[in-house]
GROMACS .gro file of C-alpha atoms in nm:
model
  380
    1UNK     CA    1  28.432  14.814   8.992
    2UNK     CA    2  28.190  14.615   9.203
    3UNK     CA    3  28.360  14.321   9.116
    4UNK     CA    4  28.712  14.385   9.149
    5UNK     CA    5  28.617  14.535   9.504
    6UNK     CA    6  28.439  14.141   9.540
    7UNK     CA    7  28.758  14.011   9.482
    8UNK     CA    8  28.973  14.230   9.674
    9UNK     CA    9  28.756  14.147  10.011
   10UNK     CA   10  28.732  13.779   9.911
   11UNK     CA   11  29.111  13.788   9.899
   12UNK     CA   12  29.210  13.945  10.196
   13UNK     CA   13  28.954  13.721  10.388
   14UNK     CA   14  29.145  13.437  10.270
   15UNK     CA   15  29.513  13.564  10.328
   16UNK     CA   16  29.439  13.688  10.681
   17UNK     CA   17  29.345  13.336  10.903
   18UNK     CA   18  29.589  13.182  10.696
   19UNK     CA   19  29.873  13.424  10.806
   20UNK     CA   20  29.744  13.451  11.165
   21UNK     CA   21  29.781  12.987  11.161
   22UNK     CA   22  30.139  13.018  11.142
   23UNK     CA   23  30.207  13.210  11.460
   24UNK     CA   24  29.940  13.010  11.661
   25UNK     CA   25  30.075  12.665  11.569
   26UNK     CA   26  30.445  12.729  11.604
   27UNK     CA   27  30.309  12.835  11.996
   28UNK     CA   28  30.172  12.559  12.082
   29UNK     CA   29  30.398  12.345  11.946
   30UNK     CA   30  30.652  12.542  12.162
   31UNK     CA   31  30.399  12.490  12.479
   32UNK     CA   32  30.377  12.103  12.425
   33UNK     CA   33  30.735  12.055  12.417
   34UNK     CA   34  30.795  12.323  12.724
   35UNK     CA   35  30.514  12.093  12.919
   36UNK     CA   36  30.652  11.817  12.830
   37UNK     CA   37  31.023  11.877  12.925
   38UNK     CA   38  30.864  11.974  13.221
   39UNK     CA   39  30.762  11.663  13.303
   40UNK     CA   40  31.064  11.472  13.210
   41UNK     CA   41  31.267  11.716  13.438
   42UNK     CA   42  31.020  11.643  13.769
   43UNK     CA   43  31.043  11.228  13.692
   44UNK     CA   44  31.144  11.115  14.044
   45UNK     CA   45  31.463  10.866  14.058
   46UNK     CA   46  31.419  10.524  14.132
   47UNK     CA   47  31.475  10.419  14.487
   48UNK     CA   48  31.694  10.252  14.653
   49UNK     CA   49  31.611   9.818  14.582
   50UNK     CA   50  31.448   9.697  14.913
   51UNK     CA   51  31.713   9.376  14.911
   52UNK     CA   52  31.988   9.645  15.013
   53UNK     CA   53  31.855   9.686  15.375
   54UNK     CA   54  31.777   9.340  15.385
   55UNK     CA   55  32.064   9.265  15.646
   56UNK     CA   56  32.061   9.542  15.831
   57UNK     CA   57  31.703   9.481  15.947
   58UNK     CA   58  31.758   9.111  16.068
   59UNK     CA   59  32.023   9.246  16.333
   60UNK     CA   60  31.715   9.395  16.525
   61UNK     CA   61  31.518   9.063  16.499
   62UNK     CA   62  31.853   8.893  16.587
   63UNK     CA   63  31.910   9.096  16.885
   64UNK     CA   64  31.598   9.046  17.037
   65UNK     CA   65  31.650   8.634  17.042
   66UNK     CA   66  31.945   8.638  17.207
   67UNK     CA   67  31.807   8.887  17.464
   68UNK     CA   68  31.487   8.649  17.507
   69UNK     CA   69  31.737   8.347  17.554
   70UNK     CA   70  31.905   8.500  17.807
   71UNK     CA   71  31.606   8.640  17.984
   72UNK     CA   72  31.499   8.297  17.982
   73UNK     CA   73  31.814   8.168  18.132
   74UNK     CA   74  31.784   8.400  18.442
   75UNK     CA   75  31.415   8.316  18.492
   76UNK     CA   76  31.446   7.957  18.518
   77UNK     CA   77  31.752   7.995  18.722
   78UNK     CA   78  31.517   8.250  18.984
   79UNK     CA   79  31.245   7.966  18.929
   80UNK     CA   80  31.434   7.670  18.972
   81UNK     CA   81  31.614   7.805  19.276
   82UNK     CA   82  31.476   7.688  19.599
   83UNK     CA   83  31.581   7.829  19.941
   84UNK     CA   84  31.368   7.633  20.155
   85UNK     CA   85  31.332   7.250  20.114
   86UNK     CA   86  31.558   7.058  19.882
   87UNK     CA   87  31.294   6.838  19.708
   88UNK     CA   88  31.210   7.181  19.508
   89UNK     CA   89  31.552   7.187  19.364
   90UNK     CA   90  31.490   7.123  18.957
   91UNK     CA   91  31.818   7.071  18.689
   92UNK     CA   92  31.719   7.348  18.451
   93UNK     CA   93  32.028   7.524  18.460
   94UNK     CA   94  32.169   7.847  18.520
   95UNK     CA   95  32.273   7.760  18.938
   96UNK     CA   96  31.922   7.543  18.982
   97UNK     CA   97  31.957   7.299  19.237
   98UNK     CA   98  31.842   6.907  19.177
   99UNK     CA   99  31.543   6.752  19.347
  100UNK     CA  100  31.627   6.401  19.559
  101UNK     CA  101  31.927   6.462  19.651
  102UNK     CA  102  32.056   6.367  20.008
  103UNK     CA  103  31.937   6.629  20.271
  104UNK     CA  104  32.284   6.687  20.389
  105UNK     CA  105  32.424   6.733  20.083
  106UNK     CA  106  32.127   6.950  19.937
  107UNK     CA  107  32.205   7.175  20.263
  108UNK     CA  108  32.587   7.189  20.299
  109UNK     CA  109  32.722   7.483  20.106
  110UNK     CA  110  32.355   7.634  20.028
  111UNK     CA  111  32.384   8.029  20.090
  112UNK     CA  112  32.661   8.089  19.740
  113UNK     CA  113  32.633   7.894  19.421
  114UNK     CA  114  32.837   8.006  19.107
  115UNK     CA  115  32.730   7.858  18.741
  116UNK     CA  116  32.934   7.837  18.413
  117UNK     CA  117  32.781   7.792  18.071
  118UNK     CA  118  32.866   7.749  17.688
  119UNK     CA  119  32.580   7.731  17.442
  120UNK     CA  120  32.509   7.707  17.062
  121UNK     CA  121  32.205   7.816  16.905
  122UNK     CA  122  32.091   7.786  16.507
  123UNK     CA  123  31.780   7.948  16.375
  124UNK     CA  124  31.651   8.065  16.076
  125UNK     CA  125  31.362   8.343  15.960
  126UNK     CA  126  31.145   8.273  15.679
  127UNK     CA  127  31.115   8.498  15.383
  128UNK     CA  128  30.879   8.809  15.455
  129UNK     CA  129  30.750   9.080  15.249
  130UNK     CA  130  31.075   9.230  15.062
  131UNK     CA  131  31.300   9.030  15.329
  132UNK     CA  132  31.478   8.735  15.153
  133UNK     CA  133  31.491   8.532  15.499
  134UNK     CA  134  31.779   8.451  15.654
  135UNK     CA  135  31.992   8.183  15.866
  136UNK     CA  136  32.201   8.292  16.219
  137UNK     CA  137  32.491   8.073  16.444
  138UNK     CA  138  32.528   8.208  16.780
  139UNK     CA  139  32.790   8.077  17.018
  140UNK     CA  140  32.806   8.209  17.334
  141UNK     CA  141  32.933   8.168  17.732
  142UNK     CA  142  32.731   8.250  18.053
  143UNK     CA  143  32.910   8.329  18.400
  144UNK     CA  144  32.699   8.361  18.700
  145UNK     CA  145  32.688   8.430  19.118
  146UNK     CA  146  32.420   8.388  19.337
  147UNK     CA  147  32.349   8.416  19.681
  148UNK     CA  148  32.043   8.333  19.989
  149UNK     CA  149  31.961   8.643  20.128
  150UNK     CA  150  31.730   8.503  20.346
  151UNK     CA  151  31.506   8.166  20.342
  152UNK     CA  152  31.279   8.234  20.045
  153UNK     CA  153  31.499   8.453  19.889
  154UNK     CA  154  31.752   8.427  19.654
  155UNK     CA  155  31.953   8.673  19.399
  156UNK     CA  156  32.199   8.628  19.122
  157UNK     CA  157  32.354   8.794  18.892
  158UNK     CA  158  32.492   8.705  18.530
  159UNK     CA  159  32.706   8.762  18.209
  160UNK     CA  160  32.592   8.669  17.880
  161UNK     CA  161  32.884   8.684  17.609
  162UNK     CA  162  32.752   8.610  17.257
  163UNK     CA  163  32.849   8.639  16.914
  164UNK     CA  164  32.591   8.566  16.629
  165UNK     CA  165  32.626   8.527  16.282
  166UNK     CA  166  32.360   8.589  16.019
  167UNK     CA  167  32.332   8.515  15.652
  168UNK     CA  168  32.125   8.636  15.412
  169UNK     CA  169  32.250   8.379  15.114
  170UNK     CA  170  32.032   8.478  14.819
  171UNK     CA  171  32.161   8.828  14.852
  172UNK     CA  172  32.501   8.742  15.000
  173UNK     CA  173  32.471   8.980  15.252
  174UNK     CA  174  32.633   8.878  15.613
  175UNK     CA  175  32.672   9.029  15.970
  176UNK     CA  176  32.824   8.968  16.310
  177UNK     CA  177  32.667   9.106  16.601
  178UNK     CA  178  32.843   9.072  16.854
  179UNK     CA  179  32.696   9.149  17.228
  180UNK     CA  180  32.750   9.182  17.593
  181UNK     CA  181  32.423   9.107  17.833
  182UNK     CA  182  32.404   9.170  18.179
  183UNK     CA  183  32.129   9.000  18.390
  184UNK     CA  184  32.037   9.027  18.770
  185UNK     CA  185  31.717   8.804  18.868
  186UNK     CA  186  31.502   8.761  19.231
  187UNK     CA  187  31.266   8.423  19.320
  188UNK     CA  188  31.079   8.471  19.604
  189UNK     CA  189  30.895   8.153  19.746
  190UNK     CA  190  30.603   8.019  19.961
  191UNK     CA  191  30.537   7.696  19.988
  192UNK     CA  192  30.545   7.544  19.673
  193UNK     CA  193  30.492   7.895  19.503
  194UNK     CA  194  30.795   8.064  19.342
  195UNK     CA  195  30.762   8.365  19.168
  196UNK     CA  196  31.071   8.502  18.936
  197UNK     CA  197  31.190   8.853  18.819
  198UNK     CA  198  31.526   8.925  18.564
  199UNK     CA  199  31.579   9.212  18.408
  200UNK     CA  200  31.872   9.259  18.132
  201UNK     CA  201  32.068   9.498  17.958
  202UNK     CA  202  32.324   9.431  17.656
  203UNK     CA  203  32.544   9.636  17.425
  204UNK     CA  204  32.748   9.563  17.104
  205UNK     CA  205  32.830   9.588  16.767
  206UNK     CA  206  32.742   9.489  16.456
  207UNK     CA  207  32.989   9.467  16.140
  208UNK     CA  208  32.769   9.406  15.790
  209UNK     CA  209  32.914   9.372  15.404
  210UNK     CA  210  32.666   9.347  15.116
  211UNK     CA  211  32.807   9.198  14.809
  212UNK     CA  212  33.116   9.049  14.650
  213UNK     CA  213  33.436   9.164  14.501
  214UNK     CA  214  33.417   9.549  14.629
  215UNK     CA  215  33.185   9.523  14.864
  216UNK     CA  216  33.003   9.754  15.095
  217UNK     CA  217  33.033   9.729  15.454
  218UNK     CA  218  32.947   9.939  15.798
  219UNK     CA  219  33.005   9.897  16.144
  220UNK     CA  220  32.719  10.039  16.432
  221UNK     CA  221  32.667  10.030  16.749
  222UNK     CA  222  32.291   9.813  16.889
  223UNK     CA  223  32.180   9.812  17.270
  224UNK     CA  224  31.892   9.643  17.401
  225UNK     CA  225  31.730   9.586  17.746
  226UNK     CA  226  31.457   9.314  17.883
  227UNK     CA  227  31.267   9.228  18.188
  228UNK     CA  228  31.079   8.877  18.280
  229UNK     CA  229  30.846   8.760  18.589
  230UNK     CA  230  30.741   8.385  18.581
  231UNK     CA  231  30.510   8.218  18.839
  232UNK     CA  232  30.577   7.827  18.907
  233UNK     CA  233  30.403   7.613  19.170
  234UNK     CA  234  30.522   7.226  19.204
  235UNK     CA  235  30.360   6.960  19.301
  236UNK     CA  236  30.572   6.635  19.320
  237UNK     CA  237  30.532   6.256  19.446
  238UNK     CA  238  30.815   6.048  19.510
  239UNK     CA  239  31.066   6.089  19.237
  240UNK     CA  240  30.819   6.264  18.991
  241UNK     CA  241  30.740   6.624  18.992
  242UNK     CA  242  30.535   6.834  18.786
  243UNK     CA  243  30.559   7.205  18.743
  244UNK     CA  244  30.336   7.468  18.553
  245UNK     CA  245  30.429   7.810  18.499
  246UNK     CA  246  30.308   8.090  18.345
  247UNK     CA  247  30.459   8.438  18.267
  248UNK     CA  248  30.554   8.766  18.098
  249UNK     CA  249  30.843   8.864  17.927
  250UNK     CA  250  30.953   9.218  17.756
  251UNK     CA  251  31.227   9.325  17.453
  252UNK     CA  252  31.368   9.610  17.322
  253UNK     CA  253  31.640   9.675  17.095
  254UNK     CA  254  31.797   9.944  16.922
  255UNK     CA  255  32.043   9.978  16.646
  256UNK     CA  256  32.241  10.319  16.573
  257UNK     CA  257  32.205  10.498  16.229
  258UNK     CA  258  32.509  10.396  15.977
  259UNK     CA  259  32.668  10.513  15.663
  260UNK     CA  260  32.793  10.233  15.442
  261UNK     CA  261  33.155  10.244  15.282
  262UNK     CA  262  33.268  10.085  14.978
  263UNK     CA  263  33.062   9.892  14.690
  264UNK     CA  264  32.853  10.011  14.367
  265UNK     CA  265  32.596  10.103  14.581
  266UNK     CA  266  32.613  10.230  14.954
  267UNK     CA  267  32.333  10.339  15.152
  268UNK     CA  268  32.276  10.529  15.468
  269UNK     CA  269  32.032  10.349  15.729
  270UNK     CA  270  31.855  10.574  15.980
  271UNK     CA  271  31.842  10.429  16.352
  272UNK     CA  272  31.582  10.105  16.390
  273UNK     CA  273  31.373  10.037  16.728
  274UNK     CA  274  31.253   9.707  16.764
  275UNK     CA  275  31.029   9.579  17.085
  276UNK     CA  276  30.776   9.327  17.182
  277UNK     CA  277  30.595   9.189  17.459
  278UNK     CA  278  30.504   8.810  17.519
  279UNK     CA  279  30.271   8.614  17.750
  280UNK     CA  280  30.342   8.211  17.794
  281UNK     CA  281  30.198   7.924  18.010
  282UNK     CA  282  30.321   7.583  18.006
  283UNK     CA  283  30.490   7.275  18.228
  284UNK     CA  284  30.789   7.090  18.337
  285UNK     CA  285  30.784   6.740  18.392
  286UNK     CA  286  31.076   6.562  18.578
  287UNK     CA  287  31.201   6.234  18.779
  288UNK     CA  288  31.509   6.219  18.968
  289UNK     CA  289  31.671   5.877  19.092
  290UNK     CA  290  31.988   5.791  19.222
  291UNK     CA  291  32.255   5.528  19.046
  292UNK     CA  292  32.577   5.451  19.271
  293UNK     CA  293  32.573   5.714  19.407
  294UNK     CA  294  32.471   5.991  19.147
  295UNK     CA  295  32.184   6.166  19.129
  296UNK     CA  296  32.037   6.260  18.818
  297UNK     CA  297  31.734   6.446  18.708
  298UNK     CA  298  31.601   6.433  18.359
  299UNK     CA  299  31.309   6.662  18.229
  300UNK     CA  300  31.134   6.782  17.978
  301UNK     CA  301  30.878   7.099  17.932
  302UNK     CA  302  30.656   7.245  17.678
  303UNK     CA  303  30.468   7.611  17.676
  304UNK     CA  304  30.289   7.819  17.435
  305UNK     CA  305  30.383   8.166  17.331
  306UNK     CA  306  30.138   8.457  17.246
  307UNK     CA  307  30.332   8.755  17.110
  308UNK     CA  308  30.076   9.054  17.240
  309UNK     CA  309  30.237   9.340  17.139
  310UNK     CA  310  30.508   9.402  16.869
  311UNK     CA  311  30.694   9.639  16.708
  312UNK     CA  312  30.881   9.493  16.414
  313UNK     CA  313  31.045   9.860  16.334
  314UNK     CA  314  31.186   9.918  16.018
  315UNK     CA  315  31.440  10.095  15.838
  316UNK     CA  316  31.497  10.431  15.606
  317UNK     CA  317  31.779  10.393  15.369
  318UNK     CA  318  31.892  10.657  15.169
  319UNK     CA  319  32.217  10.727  14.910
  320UNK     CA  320  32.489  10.984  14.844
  321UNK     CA  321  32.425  11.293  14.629
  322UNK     CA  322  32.323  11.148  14.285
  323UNK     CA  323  32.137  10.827  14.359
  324UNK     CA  324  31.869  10.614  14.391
  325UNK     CA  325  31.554  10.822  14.603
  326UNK     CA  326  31.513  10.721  14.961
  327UNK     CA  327  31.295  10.436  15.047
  328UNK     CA  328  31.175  10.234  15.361
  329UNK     CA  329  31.164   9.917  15.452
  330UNK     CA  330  30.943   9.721  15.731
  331UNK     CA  331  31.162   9.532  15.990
  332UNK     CA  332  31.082   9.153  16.039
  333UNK     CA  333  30.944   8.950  16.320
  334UNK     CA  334  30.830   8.615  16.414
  335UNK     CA  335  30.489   8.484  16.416
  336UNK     CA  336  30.262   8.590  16.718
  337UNK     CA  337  30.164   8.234  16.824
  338UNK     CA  338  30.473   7.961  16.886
  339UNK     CA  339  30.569   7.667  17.118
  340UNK     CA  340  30.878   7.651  17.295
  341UNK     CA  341  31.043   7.312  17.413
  342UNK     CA  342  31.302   7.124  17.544
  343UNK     CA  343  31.495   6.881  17.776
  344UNK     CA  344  31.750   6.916  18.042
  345UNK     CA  345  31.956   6.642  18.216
  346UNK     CA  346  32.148   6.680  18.526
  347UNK     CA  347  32.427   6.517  18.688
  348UNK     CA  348  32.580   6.588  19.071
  349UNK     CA  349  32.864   6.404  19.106
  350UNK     CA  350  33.014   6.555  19.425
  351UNK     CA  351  32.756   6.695  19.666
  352UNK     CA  352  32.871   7.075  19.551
  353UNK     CA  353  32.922   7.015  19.205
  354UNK     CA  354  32.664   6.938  18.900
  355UNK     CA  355  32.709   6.904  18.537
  356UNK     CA  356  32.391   6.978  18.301
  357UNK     CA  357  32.303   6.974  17.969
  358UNK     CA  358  32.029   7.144  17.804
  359UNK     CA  359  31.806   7.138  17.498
  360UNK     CA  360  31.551   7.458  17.389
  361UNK     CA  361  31.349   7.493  17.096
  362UNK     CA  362  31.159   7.763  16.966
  363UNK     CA  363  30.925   7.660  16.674
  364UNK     CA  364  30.686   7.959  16.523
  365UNK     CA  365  30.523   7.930  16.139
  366UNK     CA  366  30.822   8.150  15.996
  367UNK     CA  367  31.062   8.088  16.296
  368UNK     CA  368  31.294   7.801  16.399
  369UNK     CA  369  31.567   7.774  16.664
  370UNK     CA  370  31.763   7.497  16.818
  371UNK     CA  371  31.980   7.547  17.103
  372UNK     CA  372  32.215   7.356  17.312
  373UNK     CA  373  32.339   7.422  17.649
  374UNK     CA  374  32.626   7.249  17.857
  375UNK     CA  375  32.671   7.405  18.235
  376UNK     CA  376  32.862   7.304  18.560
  377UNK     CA  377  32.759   7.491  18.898
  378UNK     CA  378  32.971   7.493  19.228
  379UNK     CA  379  32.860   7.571  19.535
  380UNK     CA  380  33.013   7.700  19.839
   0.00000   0.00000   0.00000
């Protein structure tokens, strides 16, 4: 008896963890798998490849240059401009008058001028970050007015008509922007003190397309506005002047949001803002001389460039129902320190008219541009 009862409790011993096992393994297999579907359902998408907002972040950068160009066209025109004696005229452009020329002439027709220019301009951004860098044409036409309110004080007022294209090759991603600028500027002087003020404003478009074969493309709407003050003093002996300046100039831009159309992979861009503010200081040197009777001024100038304050911007992109997640992507800028240059020649061959050319250069560590500038003013 004693030992069959042995048995019978050394058997159920046995038979009872090995019955309870079952149940406890099958749940936890059953909690593994639960956990890890789980975590297979919550797996975020992948985002959106930076390179696909790669063009429509250099239209900001792209905007701002043309607005500095033209901000820079209306402050040497307020600079250059002298109301009171004609040995401060300079040949810079934009309705500047020309030093040496006869005193009679330099005075006859002096309270209206009116200017016409064409210009070219090539650049090019290095790569940056996720930006692939990228190369830009602009052509572009300036028409201008200005008028002597009183002696030491002049105003004009221009139109800057510009359309630029940019190229991101590597990705083969292109845009136009296309853009209207409006500019006023003031230069009051003292003695050989000028000081200048411009402000602009400019709307416009800009049509992109990303990719070959089907490709996607979008069309928005940028604005951007600007304002400049430059102070000059000359000093000058016989045919030879010299001129330093220093100055201040402000840009803001602004691109609409946009919903691409078209391709294997459209995005949706959120509205960009991009601004800066510069500081410069630098010189013109020029001689003037007179060849059967034609005056002509040649000059050259140089300045350094200290970006204080910049806001590259940047970009959100985002996709249809179903795609890649949402990403963002820094805007692009040039380098904070640079050196501008360039050359200008003039030529009056009637005492109210003058032909000019011009050559500018803006040369930063990631940032090159080359412009040229042909002009005729009138004055009446």
């Amino acid at each position: 008896m004693v030992r069959r009862y042995s048995r019978h409790r050394s058997g159920d011993g046995i038979g009872q963890p090995r019955a309870f096992a079952l149940p406890v393994l099958f749940a936890v297999v059953c909690l593994f798998g639960s956990a890890s579907g789980a975590r297979a359902q919550f797996t975020p998408p992948p985002q959106q490849p930076a390179s696909s907002g790669n063009i429509h972040i250099a239209t900001p950068s792209a905007a701002l240059d043309v607005a500095t160009r033209f901000l820079r066209h209306l402050g040497t025109e307020a600079a250059s401009r002298s109301t009171g004696a004609p040995q401060q005229f300079s040949p810079s452009g934009g309705g500047a008058d020309l030093d040496g020329a006869p005193q009679a002439a330099a005075q006859a027709g002096d309270r209206y001028r009116a200017w016409f220019e064409a210009y070219g301009v090539r650049s090019r951004m290095d790569p940056q970050g996720d930006f692939a860098g990228d190369s830009r044409k602009s052509l572009g036409g300036i028409a201008g007015l200005g008028i002597t309110l009183a002696p030491g004080i002049s105003l004009g007022v221009s139109v800057d008509q510009s359309r630029t294209d940019i190229d991101i090759s590597p990705l083969a991603q292109t845009a136009k922007l296309d853009l209207t600028q409006i500019g006023g500027n003031l230069a009051f002087e003292s003695g050989a003190w000028t000081l200048g003020v411009a402000a602009i404003h400019g709307f416009g478009n800009v049509d992109s397309r990303r990719g070959t074969g089907a490709p996607s493309t979008a069309t928005y709407d940028t604005r951007l506005w600007g304002a400049l003050a430059e102070l000059s003093y000359l000093w000058s002996s016989g045919n030879w002047r010299v001129v330093p300046k220093i100055g201040i100039d402000w840009a803001r831009a602004k691109s609409d949001d946009f919903t691409e159309n078209g391709g294997l992979l459209p995005i949706i861009g959120s509205k960009q803002i991009a601004e800066r503010t510069r500081v410069f200081g630098g010189a013109e040197f020029g001689y003037t001389w007179l060849a059967n009777q034609t005056v002509l001024d040649l000059s050259v100038y140089g300045r350094g460039v200290d970006m204080v304050s910049v806001n590259a911007g940047g970009l959100n992109i985002t996709s249809p129902p179903g795609g890649p997640a949402p990403r963002f992507i820094p805007g692009v800028s040039e380098s904070r320190f640079g050196v501008d240059t360039g050359a200008a020649l003039s030529i009056r061959l009637a005492p109210l008219v003058r032909f000019y050319a011009v050559y500018d250069a803006r040369l930063r560590s990631n940032f090159e541009s080359h412009a040229g500038t042909l002009g005729l003013e009138v004055r009446f």
